[in-house]
mmCIF file of C-alpha atoms in Angstrom:
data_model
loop_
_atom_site.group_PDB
_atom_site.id
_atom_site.type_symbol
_atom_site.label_atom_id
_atom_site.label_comp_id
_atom_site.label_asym_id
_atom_site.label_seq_id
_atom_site.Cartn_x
_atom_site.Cartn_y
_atom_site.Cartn_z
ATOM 1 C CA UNK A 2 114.203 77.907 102.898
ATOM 2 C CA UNK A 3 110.808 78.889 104.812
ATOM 3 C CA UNK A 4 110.526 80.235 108.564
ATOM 4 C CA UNK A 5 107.191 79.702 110.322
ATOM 5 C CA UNK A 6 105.724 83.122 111.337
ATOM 6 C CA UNK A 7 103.180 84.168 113.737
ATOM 7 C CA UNK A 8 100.389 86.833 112.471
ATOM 8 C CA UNK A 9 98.049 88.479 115.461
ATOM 9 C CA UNK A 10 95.444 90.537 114.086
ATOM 10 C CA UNK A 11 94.355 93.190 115.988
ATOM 11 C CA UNK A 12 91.271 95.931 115.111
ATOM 12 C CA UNK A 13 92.084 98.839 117.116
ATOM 13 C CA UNK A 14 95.716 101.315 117.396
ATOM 14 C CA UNK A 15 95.654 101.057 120.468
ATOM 15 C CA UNK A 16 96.077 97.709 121.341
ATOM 16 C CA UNK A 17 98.475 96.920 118.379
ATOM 17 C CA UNK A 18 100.981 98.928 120.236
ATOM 18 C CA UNK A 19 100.605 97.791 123.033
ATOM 19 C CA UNK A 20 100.979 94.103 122.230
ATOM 20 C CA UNK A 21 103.838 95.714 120.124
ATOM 21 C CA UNK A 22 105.278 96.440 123.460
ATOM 22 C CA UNK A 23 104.606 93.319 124.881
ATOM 23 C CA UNK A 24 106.204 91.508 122.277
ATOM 24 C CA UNK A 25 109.236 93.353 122.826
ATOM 25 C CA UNK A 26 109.613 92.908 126.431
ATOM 26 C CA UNK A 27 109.007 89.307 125.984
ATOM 27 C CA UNK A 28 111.792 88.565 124.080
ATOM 28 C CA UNK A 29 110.293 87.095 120.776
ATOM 29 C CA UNK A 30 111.702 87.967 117.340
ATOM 30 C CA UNK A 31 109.469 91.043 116.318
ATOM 31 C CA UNK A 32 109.775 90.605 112.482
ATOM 32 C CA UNK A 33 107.146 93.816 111.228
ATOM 33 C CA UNK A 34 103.855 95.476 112.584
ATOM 34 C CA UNK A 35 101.393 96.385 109.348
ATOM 35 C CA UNK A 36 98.553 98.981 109.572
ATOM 36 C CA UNK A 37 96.485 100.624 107.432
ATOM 37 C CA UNK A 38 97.478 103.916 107.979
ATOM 38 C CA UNK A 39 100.684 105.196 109.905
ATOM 39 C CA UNK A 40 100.247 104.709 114.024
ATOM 40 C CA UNK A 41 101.853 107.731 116.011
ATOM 41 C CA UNK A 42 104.205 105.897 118.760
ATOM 42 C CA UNK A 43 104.565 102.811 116.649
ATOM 43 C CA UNK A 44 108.443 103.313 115.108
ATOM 44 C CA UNK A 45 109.311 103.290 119.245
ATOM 45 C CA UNK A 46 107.337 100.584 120.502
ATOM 46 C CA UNK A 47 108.900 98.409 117.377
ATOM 47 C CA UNK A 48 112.540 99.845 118.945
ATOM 48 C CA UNK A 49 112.965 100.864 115.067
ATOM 49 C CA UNK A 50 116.344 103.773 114.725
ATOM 50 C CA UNK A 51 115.625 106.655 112.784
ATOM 51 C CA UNK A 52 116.031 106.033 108.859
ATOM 52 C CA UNK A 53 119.147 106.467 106.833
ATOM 53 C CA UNK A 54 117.274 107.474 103.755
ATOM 54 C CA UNK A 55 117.410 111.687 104.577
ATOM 55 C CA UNK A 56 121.276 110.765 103.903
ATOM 56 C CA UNK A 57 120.691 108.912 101.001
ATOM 57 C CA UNK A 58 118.982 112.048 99.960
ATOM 58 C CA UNK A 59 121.004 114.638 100.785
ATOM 59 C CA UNK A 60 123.970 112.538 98.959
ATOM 60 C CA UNK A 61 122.025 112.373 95.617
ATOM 61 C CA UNK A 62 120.932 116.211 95.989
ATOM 62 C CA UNK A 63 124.796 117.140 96.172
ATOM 63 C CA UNK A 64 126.045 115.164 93.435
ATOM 64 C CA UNK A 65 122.873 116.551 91.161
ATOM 65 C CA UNK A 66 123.533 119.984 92.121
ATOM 66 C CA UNK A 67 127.833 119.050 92.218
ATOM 67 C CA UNK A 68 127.212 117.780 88.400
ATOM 68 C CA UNK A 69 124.869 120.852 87.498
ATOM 69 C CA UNK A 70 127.341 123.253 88.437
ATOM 70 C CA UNK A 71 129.961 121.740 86.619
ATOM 71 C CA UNK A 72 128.522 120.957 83.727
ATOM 72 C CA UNK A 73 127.708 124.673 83.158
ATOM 73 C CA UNK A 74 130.946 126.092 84.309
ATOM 74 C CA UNK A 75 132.449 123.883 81.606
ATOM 75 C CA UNK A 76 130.536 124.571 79.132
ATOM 76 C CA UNK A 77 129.935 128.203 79.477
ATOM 77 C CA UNK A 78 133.866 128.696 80.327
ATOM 78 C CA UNK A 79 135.657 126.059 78.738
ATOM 79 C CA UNK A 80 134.151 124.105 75.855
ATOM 80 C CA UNK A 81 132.205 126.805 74.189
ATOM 81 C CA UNK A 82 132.371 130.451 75.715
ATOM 82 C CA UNK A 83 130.128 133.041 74.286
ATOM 83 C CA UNK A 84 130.334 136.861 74.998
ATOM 84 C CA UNK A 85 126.428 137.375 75.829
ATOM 85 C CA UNK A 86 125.385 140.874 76.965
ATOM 86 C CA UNK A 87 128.842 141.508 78.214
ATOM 87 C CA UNK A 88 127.838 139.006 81.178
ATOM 88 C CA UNK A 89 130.984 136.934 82.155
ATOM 89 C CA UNK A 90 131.455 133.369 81.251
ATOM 90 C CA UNK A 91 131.406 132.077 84.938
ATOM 91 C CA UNK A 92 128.034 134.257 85.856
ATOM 92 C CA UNK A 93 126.110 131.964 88.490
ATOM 93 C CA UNK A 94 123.044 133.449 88.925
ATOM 94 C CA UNK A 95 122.245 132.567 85.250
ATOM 95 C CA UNK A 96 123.353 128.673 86.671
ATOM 96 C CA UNK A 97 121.168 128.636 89.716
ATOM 97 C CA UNK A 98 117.924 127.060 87.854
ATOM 98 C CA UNK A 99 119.409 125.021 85.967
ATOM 99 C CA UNK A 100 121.462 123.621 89.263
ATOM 100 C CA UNK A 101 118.525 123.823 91.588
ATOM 101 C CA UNK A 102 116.389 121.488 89.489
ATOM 102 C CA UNK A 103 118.885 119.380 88.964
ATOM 103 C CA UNK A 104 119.029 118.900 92.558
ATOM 104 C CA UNK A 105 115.992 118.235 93.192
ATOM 105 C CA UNK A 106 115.735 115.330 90.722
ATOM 106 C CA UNK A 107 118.647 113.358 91.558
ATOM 107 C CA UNK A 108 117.522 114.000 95.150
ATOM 108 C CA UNK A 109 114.028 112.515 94.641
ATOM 109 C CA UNK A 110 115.059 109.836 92.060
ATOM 110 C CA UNK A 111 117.848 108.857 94.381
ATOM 111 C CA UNK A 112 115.633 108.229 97.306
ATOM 112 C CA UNK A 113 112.954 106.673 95.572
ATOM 113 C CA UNK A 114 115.313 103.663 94.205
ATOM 114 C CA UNK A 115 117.476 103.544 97.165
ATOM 115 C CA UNK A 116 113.949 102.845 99.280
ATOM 116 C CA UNK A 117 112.872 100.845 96.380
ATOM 117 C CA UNK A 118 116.314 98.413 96.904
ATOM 118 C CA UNK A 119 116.037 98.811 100.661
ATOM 119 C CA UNK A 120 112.491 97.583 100.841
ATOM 120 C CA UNK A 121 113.327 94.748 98.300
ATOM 121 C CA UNK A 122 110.374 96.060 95.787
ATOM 122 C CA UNK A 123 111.602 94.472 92.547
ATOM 123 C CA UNK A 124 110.014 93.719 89.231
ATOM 124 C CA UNK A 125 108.473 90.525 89.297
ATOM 125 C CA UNK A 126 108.359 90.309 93.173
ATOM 126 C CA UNK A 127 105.258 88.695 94.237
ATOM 127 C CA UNK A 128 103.541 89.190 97.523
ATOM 128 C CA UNK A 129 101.249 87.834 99.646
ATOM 129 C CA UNK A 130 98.851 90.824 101.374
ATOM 130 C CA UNK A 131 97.480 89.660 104.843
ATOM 131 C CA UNK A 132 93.818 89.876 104.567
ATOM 132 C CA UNK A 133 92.027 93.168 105.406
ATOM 133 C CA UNK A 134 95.509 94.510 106.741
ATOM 134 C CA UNK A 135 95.147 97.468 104.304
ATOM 135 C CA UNK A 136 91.541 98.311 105.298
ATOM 136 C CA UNK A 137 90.339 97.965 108.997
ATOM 137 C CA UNK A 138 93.062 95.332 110.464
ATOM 138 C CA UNK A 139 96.264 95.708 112.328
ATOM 139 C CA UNK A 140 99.266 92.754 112.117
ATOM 140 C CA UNK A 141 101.760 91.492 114.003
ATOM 141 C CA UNK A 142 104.578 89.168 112.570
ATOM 142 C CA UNK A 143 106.476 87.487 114.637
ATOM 143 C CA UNK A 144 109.118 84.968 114.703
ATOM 144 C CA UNK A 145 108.572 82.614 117.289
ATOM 145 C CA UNK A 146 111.620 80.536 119.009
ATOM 146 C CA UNK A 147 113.199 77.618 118.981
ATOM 147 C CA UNK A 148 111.998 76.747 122.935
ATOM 148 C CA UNK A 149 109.498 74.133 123.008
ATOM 149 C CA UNK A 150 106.765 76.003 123.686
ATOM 150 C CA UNK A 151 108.020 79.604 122.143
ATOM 151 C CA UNK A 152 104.837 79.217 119.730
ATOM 152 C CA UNK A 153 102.245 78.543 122.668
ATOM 153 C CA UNK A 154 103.918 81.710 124.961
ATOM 154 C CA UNK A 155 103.938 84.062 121.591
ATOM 155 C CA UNK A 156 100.149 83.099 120.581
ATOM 156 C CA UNK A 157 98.669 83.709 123.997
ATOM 157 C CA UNK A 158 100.496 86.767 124.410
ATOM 158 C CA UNK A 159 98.767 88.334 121.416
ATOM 159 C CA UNK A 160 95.561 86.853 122.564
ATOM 160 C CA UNK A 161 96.161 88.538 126.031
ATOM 161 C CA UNK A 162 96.517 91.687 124.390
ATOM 162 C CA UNK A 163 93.138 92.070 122.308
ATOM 163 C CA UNK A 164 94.229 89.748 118.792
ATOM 164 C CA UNK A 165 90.940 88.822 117.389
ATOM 165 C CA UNK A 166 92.834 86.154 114.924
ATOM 166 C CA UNK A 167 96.245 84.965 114.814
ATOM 167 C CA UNK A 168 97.946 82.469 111.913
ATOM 168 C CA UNK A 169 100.873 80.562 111.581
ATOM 169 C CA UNK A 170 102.092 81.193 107.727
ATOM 170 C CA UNK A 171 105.536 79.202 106.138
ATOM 171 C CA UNK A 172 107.368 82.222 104.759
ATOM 172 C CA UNK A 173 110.468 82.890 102.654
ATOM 173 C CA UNK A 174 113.430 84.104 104.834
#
């Protein structure tokens, strides 16, 4: 099943948000804004919330550093317990390497597929890059309405705002 989309190319920052802004107000169905590089003000003109993935990442940092720990205490107390320098079997500060990097690999590892998942980036998942996008060009998608003329009020609205192209692409939904 395809959706029509809008695309409004823009070459500057600061009109991209501010047609970003304008798109909001208006009521149309804001689908993504793509830059080249990452646009200070841009997360709260799209109305974005702040990401989830610091929790994600937190969550996999305790269970790597909650499966370190254990893993050591049982097998330094339980399964095999050696006498070693008279230290006891239970001594932590030997563990806290072993549980720190630990933590930070399940921390990064988790984040990196949950964003990978979140974002939809499988194997095999092919793409279509708006031209220029990544190099001098700013985009707006949008999803225009059903209202009979919801395409002609979204297309002159970007042209209002400084769009120096805008397309109308079929895409997946």
């Amino acid at each position: 099943m395809s959706a029509p989309v809008l695309i409004g190319y823009f070459d500057s920052e600061e009109r991209v948000l501010e047609a970003t802004r304008a798109v909001r107000e208006a009521g149309h169905d804001l689908r993504d804004v793509y830059t080249p590089y990452a646009v200070h003000g841009l997360d709260a003109a799209m109305g974005l919330k702040p990401s989830r993935l610091t929790w994600v990442c937190f969550a996999a940092g305790a269970l790597g550093c909650t499966l370190a720990m254990s893993l050591q205490l049982y097998t330094s107390v339980v399964s095999w317990p050696l006498n070693v320098g008279g230290k006891p079997f239970n001594s932590f500060p030997a563990f806290i390497p072993v549980t720190f990097e630990l933590t930070v690999l399940f921390a990064a590892l988790g984040t990196v597929a949950a964003f990978l998942v979140r974002a939809k980036l499988f194997p095999g998942n092919k793409r279509q890059a708006l031209p220029r996008v990544t190099d001098d060009r700013f985009a707006i998608v949008i999803a225009p309405g059903q209202k009979p003329n919801a395409l002609e009020a979204a297309e002159a609205l970007l042209r209002d705002h400084g769009a120096v192209a805008t397309d109308l692409r079929e895409v997946a939904s």
